[in-house]
Structure formats: C-alpha cells, structure tokens
Amino acid sequence: MRGGRAPLCLLLALQLCPPQVPARSQQCPSGTYTEDGECCASCPPGFGVAVPCGRTNTQCEPCAENRTFSAVSSALEPCRPCTPCAPSQPLAQPCTATHDTLCAPRCARGHYRPPAGNGTGPGRPCQPCRLCHEGYGAIRPCAPTQDAECQPCPQGFYSEERSAEAPCLPCQPSCGPGEVMIRACSRLSNTLCMEKDLQILKRAEGDPQKEPWQRQPVPGASAAPTASAASSEFMLPPPEDTGKDIIPVYCSILAAVVVGLLAYVAFKCWHTCRQKQQLAKARAGELGTAPEGEKLHSDSGVFLDTHSLQEPHQHGKAPRPEGRPYGALPPQRQEEVERLLETGGPGGDWRSLAARLGYGDEAIGTFARGQAPARTLLAAWAATEGATLEALCLALAAVGRQDVAERLAGPGDASSVV
C-alpha cells in the first residue's frame, strides 16, 4: 500500500511546485549571452552587427544608403549588400538602409522576358527585342513576354525606320491635282510629290521677260533728255526678277568648275606620263645621271630625289662596268624579283638589299612609304652608274638571297653570273 502512494505523492508535488526556468532566458530577447552571462543586444533594422557578441556585447553599425541594408533586428546578422537590377529591368524602389532594392517585374521598353523552358516560373532575364529594319514591319510588336516578329512590307506599304513595334505603313496612293510625282512608293519610302507651280520656276501669265537693266520712260521728260534725266531712266529690276535670273548664273559657275576640274585632271595625267617616260629612260640606261634636284617617281606613288638617292654611288665616279643593264630585264622578270624581295626570305628582304647597294636609313624610309618599296628601290638604283644585272646578283648573294639571284639571271645562265 505504501509502495502505491509514493508515485502519487511525487506527482502531486510536481504539480504544486513546477520546475523553475532560468530567469535570463526569459528576460533576453536575443537569446544569446556574453561569456559573463550578459544578454546580447540586438541591432535594430537599418543597423548591422559590426562585432559579434562574445567576450563583449554586440557592437552595431549603420548600413550604407544604396549599398547595404538590414531589414531585421538581430544580434548576429551584419548589413547585407543591396541587390542590383539588371540593365534591361527598370527599378521600382531603390535600396534603403532597411529595405533591399525592388526591381520591377516588367522589362524596360524595347526588352522582353522569355518564358522558362517548362512554361512555369519567373522566366529568364530580360532580352533586347528584335529590330525590324527599313523595308520591314512588325507583324507582332515587342511585348513584355514576347519578341518582335518582322516581315517585308508588301506592295503598297513602306517602312522608313528601325523599330521593334512599328508596322508597315500604307503608301500615299497618288499625288494631288496640283502636284507631280517625284518618286513612287517603295518598301523603303513613301510616295514623294512636289507642287507643279513652284515660285522659283513660275512666271506670271502675260508678264514679259525683262532684261536685267530695263529702260523705262520718265513721265514729262522731253524728247532730248539731259544727262541727268538719261541716267535716271535705267531702273533696277524688281526683286522677283533677280530670283528668276540667278539660275543661269549658277549654271555658268558649275560649268566653269567642271571645266577647271577637267583641265586639272588632264594636266596631272600629262605630268604623270612625262615622269613615267623619264623613269623608263632611266631604267634603259638612256637618261644617264639626272640633274640635281630632279624628281622621279615610280609606280608605287612615292616621289624620289635622285640626287640624294644616288649620292652613295657618286664617290669615285667609277665607270659603268660591262654587262647588261637592269633596265633591259623583261618586265615579267622584274615583277617576279620585286615580289620575292617584298615577301622576304631566309637571307633578308628589300631593306637588306638597299643597305647593300649603299642607301642610308633616310632613303630606305622613303622607299618604305610607297605601296611597292622593292619596285621603287630597283627603279631608283637602275638610274645610277653601274646598275647591271651582274652587280645586282653580287649584292643579292651578299645578303643571302641566292634564290632571287637565280631567278634574276634566268634558268640558263644563273651559274655563270653568280
């Protein structure tokens, strides 16, 4: 009997005296404590935790406007960075110290949001809409959830702008009764009309054509007017006549400009042909040494001072060695040699050959400014003393271009020359 009363007494004691909960858990809103048992303070909204609660109490700091925010009261959460909106998504509410950025659910104008792959969910990021070019219209304009769809403008419609929304517009069917059609309607432009009776071309009916200086009689004047009366008879034309007579003046000026341009072009062609003839004579060895200051140019378009370019070869006045001149080489063989020198090779390019032939850095820089520097180099060298095929082959062999020397001499006599 006593064994059955013990549990009943224990149950009655628990109901009358419930267990005590520690007082600090009921009085601390944050639910966290320092190492000394002090309740940790919570940072209010707009403030974040700078130093977490531990050995010391919580230390808070304000969130930066438009950069960080904190929307809750916490003893652990720091300020969080604001969420940026996509460039194609408009801003509904800017970021504050207590609220994050709020982006508009709709895309900006000219953009659309493609749906998700399964047709559910918020969809993918905003995309720019397709632009319909000139001559095309939007049969389905750009919308927040769909891209634009373009088609060519049919007959009788046109489109003059690039747009993701504008459709093809109907053409003007015809011009008015007092107008003349300048340009018919097309896919790219509307019908263009112009008035028939423009003031610049219109002459009033019955209005005789007047001379620029018209002699008008002076009322009350005698048959033999004096010098002063005669001078007063010449009247300036009305302002409208000046506008009518200005068109022939413009035509005369335009004709003079055209004639001047033709004369300039003819002079340049003659001058160019004359210089090319001089260059051809120099290649053939018929021109000899050019006078001081004379300017020659090659087909590359670079003008050369033959006096300055020939200066390295003037020392000593050595006589021309026996052998074929370089100008006697066939044009096809010359072009092949120039091409090999410009493309380069194992030994060097045309610059190495120019230095070997005695040209300085300034002359080489002048050659390089042309479109065909190798042709300019060989044309200038051909006008100098001793410009023979044998001398050129020796220079090519010295710079390591044996392949060019063989092509220069030809397949039959390459070994004998080199």
CSV table of C-alpha atoms in Angstrom, one decimal:
chain,number,residue,atom,x,y,z
A,1,MET,CA,0.0,0.0,0.0
A,2,ARG,CA,2.9,2.3,0.8
A,3,GLY,CA,4.5,1.4,-2.5
A,4,GLY,CA,1.5,2.7,-4.4
A,5,ARG,CA,1.3,6.0,-2.5
A,6,ALA,CA,4.8,7.1,-3.4
A,7,PRO,CA,4.2,7.8,-7.1
A,8,LEU,CA,1.0,9.7,-6.3
A,9,CYS,CA,2.8,11.9,-3.8
A,10,LEU,CA,5.6,12.6,-6.3
A,11,LEU,CA,3.1,13.6,-9.0
A,12,LEU,CA,1.2,15.9,-6.6
A,13,ALA,CA,4.5,17.6,-5.6
A,14,LEU,CA,5.4,18.3,-9.2
A,15,GLN,CA,2.0,19.9,-9.9
A,16,LEU,CA,2.2,22.0,-6.8
A,17,CYS,CA,5.8,23.0,-7.4
A,18,PRO,CA,6.8,23.2,-11.1
A,19,PRO,CA,10.5,23.4,-12.0
A,20,GLN,CA,11.9,26.9,-12.3
A,21,VAL,CA,13.3,28.1,-15.7
A,22,PRO,CA,16.4,30.2,-15.5
A,23,ALA,CA,15.5,33.8,-15.4
A,24,ARG,CA,18.0,35.0,-18.0
A,25,SER,CA,16.3,33.0,-20.8
A,26,GLN,CA,13.0,34.8,-20.1
A,27,GLN,CA,14.5,38.3,-20.0
A,28,CYS,CA,16.9,38.2,-23.0
A,29,PRO,CA,15.1,39.0,-26.4
A,30,SER,CA,18.1,37.9,-28.5
A,31,GLY,CA,18.5,34.6,-26.7
A,32,THR,CA,22.3,34.9,-26.7
A,33,TYR,CA,24.7,35.9,-23.9
A,34,THR,CA,28.2,37.1,-23.4
A,35,GLU,CA,30.8,34.9,-21.7
A,36,ASP,CA,29.9,36.7,-18.5
A,37,GLY,CA,26.2,35.8,-18.8
A,38,GLU,CA,25.1,39.2,-20.0
A,39,CYS,CA,22.2,39.3,-22.6
A,40,CYS,CA,23.5,40.3,-26.0
A,41,ALA,CA,21.9,43.4,-27.5
A,42,SER,CA,20.2,43.2,-30.9
A,43,CYS,CA,20.9,45.6,-33.8
A,44,PRO,CA,17.7,47.2,-35.0
A,45,PRO,CA,16.6,47.4,-38.6
A,46,GLY,CA,18.9,49.7,-40.6
A,47,PHE,CA,21.9,48.6,-38.5
A,48,GLY,CA,24.1,45.5,-38.8
A,49,VAL,CA,26.5,43.7,-36.5
A,50,ALA,CA,30.0,45.1,-36.6
A,51,VAL,CA,31.4,43.0,-33.8
A,52,PRO,CA,29.5,39.8,-32.8
A,53,CYS,CA,28.6,39.2,-29.2
A,54,GLY,CA,31.2,37.2,-27.3
A,55,ARG,CA,33.6,38.4,-24.8
A,56,THR,CA,31.9,41.8,-25.1
A,57,ASN,CA,28.4,42.8,-26.0
A,58,THR,CA,27.2,43.3,-29.6
A,59,GLN,CA,28.5,46.3,-31.5
A,60,CYS,CA,26.3,47.7,-34.3
A,61,GLU,CA,27.0,49.9,-37.3
A,62,PRO,CA,24.6,51.8,-39.6
A,63,CYS,CA,24.0,50.3,-43.1
A,64,ALA,CA,25.2,52.4,-46.0
A,65,GLU,CA,22.5,54.0,-48.1
A,66,ASN,CA,22.1,52.4,-51.6
A,67,ARG,CA,24.8,49.9,-50.8
A,68,THR,CA,23.8,47.7,-47.8
A,69,PHE,CA,20.7,47.1,-45.7
A,70,SER,CA,19.3,45.2,-42.7
A,71,ALA,CA,15.6,44.5,-42.5
A,72,VAL,CA,15.5,42.6,-39.2
A,73,SER,CA,16.5,43.1,-35.6
A,74,SER,CA,19.3,40.7,-34.9
A,75,ALA,CA,22.4,40.2,-32.7
A,76,LEU,CA,24.1,38.1,-35.4
A,77,GLU,CA,23.2,39.5,-38.8
A,78,PRO,CA,25.5,42.1,-40.5
A,79,CYS,CA,24.4,44.5,-43.1
A,80,ARG,CA,23.7,42.8,-46.4
A,81,PRO,CA,24.7,44.2,-49.9
A,82,CYS,CA,21.8,45.6,-52.0
A,83,THR,CA,20.6,43.5,-54.9
A,84,PRO,CA,21.2,45.3,-58.3
A,85,CYS,CA,18.6,45.2,-61.0
A,86,ALA,CA,19.5,44.0,-64.5
A,87,PRO,CA,20.2,46.7,-67.1
A,88,SER,CA,17.1,45.8,-69.0
A,89,GLN,CA,14.9,45.7,-65.9
A,90,PRO,CA,13.5,49.0,-64.5
A,91,LEU,CA,13.9,50.0,-60.8
A,92,ALA,CA,10.7,50.0,-58.8
A,93,GLN,CA,12.1,51.1,-55.4
A,94,PRO,CA,15.8,51.9,-54.6
A,95,CYS,CA,17.7,50.2,-51.8
A,96,THR,CA,17.5,51.9,-48.4
A,97,ALA,CA,19.1,51.1,-45.0
A,98,THR,CA,16.1,48.9,-44.0
A,99,HIS,CA,14.8,47.5,-47.4
A,100,ASP,CA,16.5,45.8,-50.3
A,101,THR,CA,16.2,47.0,-53.9
A,102,LEU,CA,12.9,46.3,-55.5
A,103,CYS,CA,13.1,45.6,-59.3
A,104,ALA,CA,10.0,46.0,-61.5
A,105,PRO,CA,8.6,42.7,-62.7
A,106,ARG,CA,8.3,44.0,-66.3
A,107,CYS,CA,11.2,44.6,-68.6
A,108,ALA,CA,12.2,48.0,-69.8
A,109,ARG,CA,10.9,49.3,-73.1
A,110,GLY,CA,12.5,47.5,-76.0
A,111,HIS,CA,13.1,44.3,-74.0
A,112,TYR,CA,11.1,41.2,-73.2
A,113,ARG,CA,11.4,38.3,-70.8
A,114,PRO,CA,11.5,34.9,-72.4
A,115,PRO,CA,9.4,32.3,-70.6
A,116,ALA,CA,11.0,29.5,-68.7
A,117,GLY,CA,11.7,26.2,-70.5
A,118,ASN,CA,8.8,24.4,-68.8
A,119,GLY,CA,6.4,27.3,-69.1
A,120,THR,CA,6.4,27.9,-65.3
A,121,GLY,CA,8.5,30.1,-63.0
A,122,PRO,CA,9.6,33.7,-63.3
A,123,GLY,CA,11.3,33.2,-66.7
A,124,ARG,CA,14.8,34.1,-67.9
A,125,PRO,CA,16.4,37.5,-67.7
A,126,CYS,CA,15.2,40.3,-70.0
A,127,GLN,CA,16.4,40.2,-73.6
A,128,PRO,CA,16.5,43.1,-76.2
A,129,CYS,CA,13.8,42.9,-78.7
A,130,ARG,CA,14.5,42.3,-82.4
A,131,LEU,CA,14.5,45.5,-84.5
A,132,CYS,CA,12.7,45.5,-87.9
A,133,HIS,CA,15.0,47.2,-90.4
A,134,GLU,CA,13.9,49.7,-93.1
A,135,GLY,CA,11.5,48.0,-95.5
A,136,TYR,CA,10.3,45.6,-92.8
A,137,GLY,CA,7.4,46.0,-90.4
A,138,ALA,CA,6.5,44.3,-87.1
A,139,ILE,CA,3.5,42.0,-87.6
A,140,ARG,CA,3.8,41.2,-83.9
A,141,PRO,CA,5.3,44.1,-81.8
A,142,CYS,CA,7.6,43.6,-78.9
A,143,ALA,CA,5.7,42.9,-75.7
A,144,PRO,CA,6.9,42.2,-72.1
A,145,THR,CA,6.7,38.5,-72.7
A,146,GLN,CA,7.4,38.1,-76.4
A,147,ASP,CA,9.9,39.2,-79.0
A,148,ALA,CA,9.0,41.2,-82.1
A,149,GLU,CA,8.3,39.4,-85.4
A,150,CYS,CA,9.2,41.1,-88.7
A,151,GLN,CA,8.1,40.7,-92.3
A,152,PRO,CA,8.9,42.5,-95.5
A,153,CYS,CA,6.5,45.3,-96.4
A,154,PRO,CA,4.1,44.1,-99.1
A,155,GLN,CA,3.2,46.0,-102.2
A,156,GLY,CA,1.7,49.4,-101.3
A,157,PHE,CA,3.3,49.6,-97.9
A,158,TYR,CA,6.6,51.1,-96.7
A,159,SER,CA,8.8,51.5,-93.5
A,160,GLU,CA,11.4,54.2,-93.2
A,161,GLU,CA,12.7,53.4,-89.6
A,162,ARG,CA,14.1,50.7,-87.5
A,163,SER,CA,11.6,49.7,-84.8
A,164,ALA,CA,10.5,46.7,-82.8
A,165,GLU,CA,6.9,47.9,-82.7
A,166,ALA,CA,6.1,50.0,-85.8
A,167,PRO,CA,4.2,48.1,-88.6
A,168,CYS,CA,4.4,48.8,-92.3
A,169,LEU,CA,2.5,52.0,-93.2
A,170,PRO,CA,0.3,52.3,-96.3
A,171,CYS,CA,1.7,54.3,-99.1
A,172,GLN,CA,0.1,57.5,-100.4
A,173,PRO,CA,-1.9,56.3,-103.4
A,174,SER,CA,-1.3,59.3,-105.7
A,175,CYS,CA,-0.3,62.9,-105.8
A,176,GLY,CA,-2.8,65.8,-105.6
A,177,PRO,CA,-4.2,67.6,-108.7
A,178,GLY,CA,-1.7,70.4,-108.4
A,179,GLU,CA,1.3,68.1,-107.7
A,180,VAL,CA,3.7,66.0,-109.8
A,181,MET,CA,5.2,62.7,-108.6
A,182,ILE,CA,8.9,62.8,-108.0
A,183,ARG,CA,9.4,59.3,-106.6
A,184,ALA,CA,7.0,56.4,-106.5
A,185,CYS,CA,6.3,54.4,-103.3
A,186,SER,CA,8.6,51.6,-102.4
A,187,ARG,CA,9.3,49.4,-99.4
A,188,LEU,CA,11.7,51.9,-98.1
A,189,SER,CA,9.9,55.2,-98.6
A,190,ASN,CA,6.5,56.8,-99.2
A,191,THR,CA,5.4,58.5,-102.4
A,192,LEU,CA,7.2,61.8,-102.9
A,193,CYS,CA,5.2,64.6,-104.6
A,194,MET,CA,6.0,68.2,-105.5
A,195,GLU,CA,3.9,71.2,-106.4
A,196,LYS,CA,3.8,72.0,-110.1
A,197,ASP,CA,3.7,75.8,-109.7
A,198,LEU,CA,6.8,76.5,-107.6
A,199,GLN,CA,7.6,80.2,-107.2
A,200,ILE,CA,11.2,79.7,-108.4
A,201,LEU,CA,10.0,78.3,-111.7
A,202,LYS,CA,6.7,80.1,-112.1
A,203,ARG,CA,6.3,83.2,-114.3
A,204,ALA,CA,3.0,85.1,-114.2
A,205,GLU,CA,0.9,84.9,-117.3
A,206,GLY,CA,1.3,87.9,-119.5
A,207,ASP,CA,4.5,89.0,-117.7
A,208,PRO,CA,7.1,89.7,-120.5
A,209,GLN,CA,10.6,88.7,-119.9
A,210,LYS,CA,12.6,91.7,-118.7
A,211,GLU,CA,16.2,92.5,-119.2
A,212,PRO,CA,18.4,92.9,-116.2
A,213,TRP,CA,18.5,96.6,-117.0
A,214,GLN,CA,15.3,97.9,-118.5
A,215,ARG,CA,14.9,101.4,-119.9
A,216,GLN,CA,11.7,103.0,-118.7
A,217,PRO,CA,10.4,106.3,-119.9
A,218,VAL,CA,10.2,109.1,-117.4
A,219,PRO,CA,6.8,110.9,-117.4
A,220,GLY,CA,7.1,114.6,-118.6
A,221,ALA,CA,10.6,114.2,-120.0
A,222,SER,CA,11.4,115.9,-123.2
A,223,ALA,CA,12.4,114.1,-126.4
A,224,ALA,CA,16.1,115.1,-125.8
A,225,PRO,CA,16.7,114.3,-122.2
A,226,THR,CA,19.6,115.7,-120.4
A,227,ALA,CA,22.4,113.6,-119.0
A,228,SER,CA,20.9,113.5,-115.5
A,229,ALA,CA,17.5,112.6,-116.9
A,230,ALA,CA,19.0,109.9,-119.1
A,231,SER,CA,20.8,108.3,-116.2
A,232,SER,CA,17.6,108.2,-114.2
A,233,GLU,CA,15.8,106.2,-116.9
A,234,PHE,CA,17.8,103.0,-116.0
A,235,MET,CA,15.9,101.2,-113.3
A,236,LEU,CA,16.9,98.1,-111.3
A,237,PRO,CA,14.7,95.1,-111.9
A,238,PRO,CA,12.2,94.1,-109.2
A,239,PRO,CA,13.4,91.6,-106.6
A,240,GLU,CA,11.4,88.8,-108.1
A,241,ASP,CA,13.2,89.2,-111.4
A,242,THR,CA,16.6,88.8,-109.7
A,243,GLY,CA,15.5,85.4,-108.3
A,244,LYS,CA,14.4,84.3,-111.8
A,245,ASP,CA,17.7,85.2,-113.4
A,246,ILE,CA,20.0,83.6,-110.8
A,247,ILE,CA,19.7,80.1,-112.2
A,248,PRO,CA,21.8,80.8,-115.4
A,249,VAL,CA,24.4,82.3,-113.1
A,250,TYR,CA,24.6,79.1,-111.1
A,251,CYS,CA,24.8,77.0,-114.3
A,252,SER,CA,27.7,79.1,-115.5
A,253,ILE,CA,29.6,78.7,-112.3
A,254,LEU,CA,29.0,75.0,-112.3
A,255,ALA,CA,30.2,74.7,-115.9
A,256,ALA,CA,33.4,76.7,-115.0
A,257,VAL,CA,34.1,74.4,-112.1
A,258,VAL,CA,33.7,71.3,-114.3
A,259,VAL,CA,36.0,72.7,-117.0
A,260,GLY,CA,38.6,73.6,-114.3
A,261,LEU,CA,38.5,70.1,-112.9
A,262,LEU,CA,38.9,68.5,-116.3
A,263,ALA,CA,41.9,70.8,-117.1
A,264,TYR,CA,43.5,69.9,-113.8
A,265,VAL,CA,43.0,66.1,-114.4
A,266,ALA,CA,44.4,66.5,-117.9
A,267,PHE,CA,47.5,68.3,-116.6
A,268,LYS,CA,48.1,65.7,-113.9
A,269,CYS,CA,47.8,62.9,-116.4
A,270,TRP,CA,50.3,64.6,-118.8
A,271,HIS,CA,52.7,65.3,-115.9
A,272,THR,CA,52.5,61.7,-114.7
A,273,CYS,CA,53.0,60.3,-118.2
A,274,ARG,CA,56.0,62.5,-118.7
A,275,GLN,CA,57.6,61.4,-115.4
A,276,LYS,CA,56.9,57.7,-116.3
A,277,GLN,CA,58.7,58.2,-119.6
A,278,GLN,CA,61.7,59.7,-117.8
A,279,LEU,CA,61.7,56.7,-115.4
A,280,ALA,CA,61.6,54.3,-118.4
A,281,LYS,CA,64.5,56.0,-120.0
A,282,ALA,CA,66.4,55.8,-116.7
A,283,ARG,CA,65.7,52.1,-116.5
A,284,ALA,CA,67.0,51.5,-120.0
A,285,GLY,CA,70.2,53.5,-119.2
A,286,GLU,CA,69.4,56.2,-121.8
A,287,LEU,CA,68.7,59.0,-119.4
A,288,GLY,CA,72.1,59.0,-117.6
A,289,THR,CA,72.6,60.8,-114.4
A,290,ALA,CA,69.6,63.1,-113.6
A,291,PRO,CA,70.2,66.8,-112.9
A,292,GLU,CA,70.5,67.9,-109.4
A,293,GLY,CA,67.1,68.4,-107.7
A,294,GLU,CA,65.2,66.5,-110.5
A,295,LYS,CA,62.3,64.4,-109.0
A,296,LEU,CA,61.4,61.0,-110.3
A,297,HIS,CA,58.7,58.7,-109.1
A,298,SER,CA,57.9,55.0,-109.6
A,299,ASP,CA,54.6,53.2,-110.0
A,300,SER,CA,54.3,53.0,-106.2
A,301,GLY,CA,53.4,56.7,-106.0
A,302,VAL,CA,56.5,57.8,-103.9
A,303,PHE,CA,58.4,60.8,-105.3
A,304,LEU,CA,62.2,60.3,-105.1
A,305,ASP,CA,65.1,62.8,-105.2
A,306,THR,CA,67.5,61.1,-107.5
A,307,HIS,CA,70.4,63.3,-106.4
A,308,SER,CA,70.0,62.3,-102.7
A,309,LEU,CA,69.4,58.6,-103.6
A,310,GLN,CA,72.3,58.4,-106.0
A,311,GLU,CA,74.7,60.1,-103.6
A,312,PRO,CA,76.3,56.9,-102.2
A,313,HIS,CA,77.2,55.9,-105.8
A,314,GLN,CA,78.7,59.3,-106.8
A,315,HIS,CA,82.0,58.8,-104.9
A,316,GLY,CA,84.8,57.9,-107.1
A,317,LYS,CA,82.9,58.3,-110.4
A,318,ALA,CA,83.6,54.7,-111.3
A,319,PRO,CA,82.8,53.9,-114.9
A,320,ARG,CA,79.8,51.6,-115.7
A,321,PRO,CA,81.0,48.0,-115.8
A,322,GLU,CA,80.4,45.9,-118.8
A,323,GLY,CA,77.2,43.9,-118.7
A,324,ARG,CA,73.5,44.1,-119.3
A,325,PRO,CA,71.8,47.0,-117.5
A,326,TYR,CA,69.0,46.1,-115.1
A,327,GLY,CA,66.5,48.1,-117.2
A,328,ALA,CA,66.9,45.7,-120.1
A,329,LEU,CA,65.4,42.9,-118.0
A,330,PRO,CA,61.9,41.8,-119.2
A,331,PRO,CA,59.1,43.4,-117.1
A,332,GLN,CA,57.8,40.0,-116.1
A,333,ARG,CA,61.2,39.0,-114.6
A,334,GLN,CA,61.4,42.4,-112.8
A,335,GLU,CA,58.0,41.9,-111.2
A,336,GLU,CA,59.0,38.4,-110.1
A,337,VAL,CA,62.2,39.8,-108.5
A,338,GLU,CA,60.3,42.6,-106.8
A,339,ARG,CA,57.7,40.2,-105.4
A,340,LEU,CA,60.4,37.9,-104.0
A,341,LEU,CA,62.2,40.8,-102.3
A,342,GLU,CA,58.9,42.1,-100.7
A,343,THR,CA,57.8,38.7,-99.4
A,344,GLY,CA,61.2,38.2,-97.7
A,345,GLY,CA,63.3,35.1,-97.4
A,346,PRO,CA,66.0,33.2,-95.5
A,347,GLY,CA,68.6,35.9,-96.0
A,348,GLY,CA,66.7,39.2,-95.9
A,349,ASP,CA,64.2,41.4,-97.8
A,350,TRP,CA,64.5,44.5,-99.9
A,351,ARG,CA,65.8,46.6,-96.9
A,352,SER,CA,68.9,44.4,-96.7
A,353,LEU,CA,69.4,44.8,-100.4
A,354,ALA,CA,69.0,48.6,-100.2
A,355,ALA,CA,71.6,48.8,-97.4
A,356,ARG,CA,74.0,46.6,-99.5
A,357,LEU,CA,73.5,48.9,-102.5
A,358,GLY,CA,74.6,51.9,-100.4
A,359,TYR,CA,71.4,53.5,-99.4
A,360,GLY,CA,71.0,55.0,-95.9
A,361,ASP,CA,68.2,54.8,-93.4
A,362,GLU,CA,66.6,58.0,-94.7
A,363,ALA,CA,66.4,56.7,-98.3
A,364,ILE,CA,65.1,53.3,-97.1
A,365,GLY,CA,62.4,55.1,-95.1
A,366,THR,CA,61.4,56.9,-98.3
A,367,PHE,CA,61.1,53.6,-100.1
A,368,ALA,CA,59.0,52.1,-97.3
A,369,ARG,CA,56.4,54.8,-97.6
A,370,GLY,CA,55.3,53.6,-101.1
A,371,GLN,CA,53.0,50.8,-102.0
A,372,ALA,CA,55.7,48.8,-103.7
A,373,PRO,CA,59.0,49.6,-102.0
A,374,ALA,CA,61.1,47.0,-103.8
A,375,ARG,CA,60.0,48.4,-107.2
A,376,THR,CA,60.8,51.9,-106.1
A,377,LEU,CA,64.3,50.8,-104.8
A,378,LEU,CA,65.2,49.0,-108.1
A,379,ALA,CA,63.8,51.8,-110.2
A,380,ALA,CA,66.0,54.4,-108.4
A,381,TRP,CA,69.0,52.1,-108.5
A,382,ALA,CA,68.6,51.4,-112.2
A,383,ALA,CA,69.2,55.2,-112.9
A,384,THR,CA,72.6,55.1,-111.2
A,385,GLU,CA,76.1,54.3,-112.6
A,386,GLY,CA,76.9,50.6,-112.7
A,387,ALA,CA,73.3,49.3,-112.5
A,388,THR,CA,73.9,46.0,-114.2
A,389,LEU,CA,72.5,42.5,-113.6
A,390,GLU,CA,75.9,41.3,-112.5
A,391,ALA,CA,76.2,44.0,-109.8
A,392,LEU,CA,72.7,43.2,-108.6
A,393,CYS,CA,73.4,39.4,-108.5
A,394,LEU,CA,76.5,40.0,-106.4
A,395,ALA,CA,74.5,42.2,-104.0
A,396,LEU,CA,71.8,39.6,-103.7
A,397,ALA,CA,74.3,36.9,-103.0
A,398,ALA,CA,76.0,39.1,-100.3
A,399,VAL,CA,72.7,39.4,-98.4
A,400,GLY,CA,71.9,35.7,-98.6
A,401,ARG,CA,69.2,35.9,-101.4
A,402,GLN,CA,70.7,33.4,-103.8
A,403,ASP,CA,67.1,32.4,-104.8
A,404,VAL,CA,66.4,35.8,-106.1
A,405,ALA,CA,69.7,36.0,-107.9
A,406,GLU,CA,68.9,32.7,-109.7
A,407,ARG,CA,65.5,34.0,-110.8
A,408,LEU,CA,67.1,37.2,-111.9
A,409,ALA,CA,69.8,35.6,-114.1
A,410,GLY,CA,67.3,33.0,-115.6
A,411,PRO,CA,67.5,29.2,-115.7
A,412,GLY,CA,70.1,29.1,-118.3
A,413,ASP,CA,72.9,31.4,-117.1
A,414,ALA,CA,72.4,31.5,-113.3
A,415,SER,CA,75.7,29.7,-112.5
A,416,SER,CA,77.8,31.7,-114.9
A,417,VAL,CA,76.6,35.1,-113.4
A,418,VAL,CA,76.8,34.1,-109.8
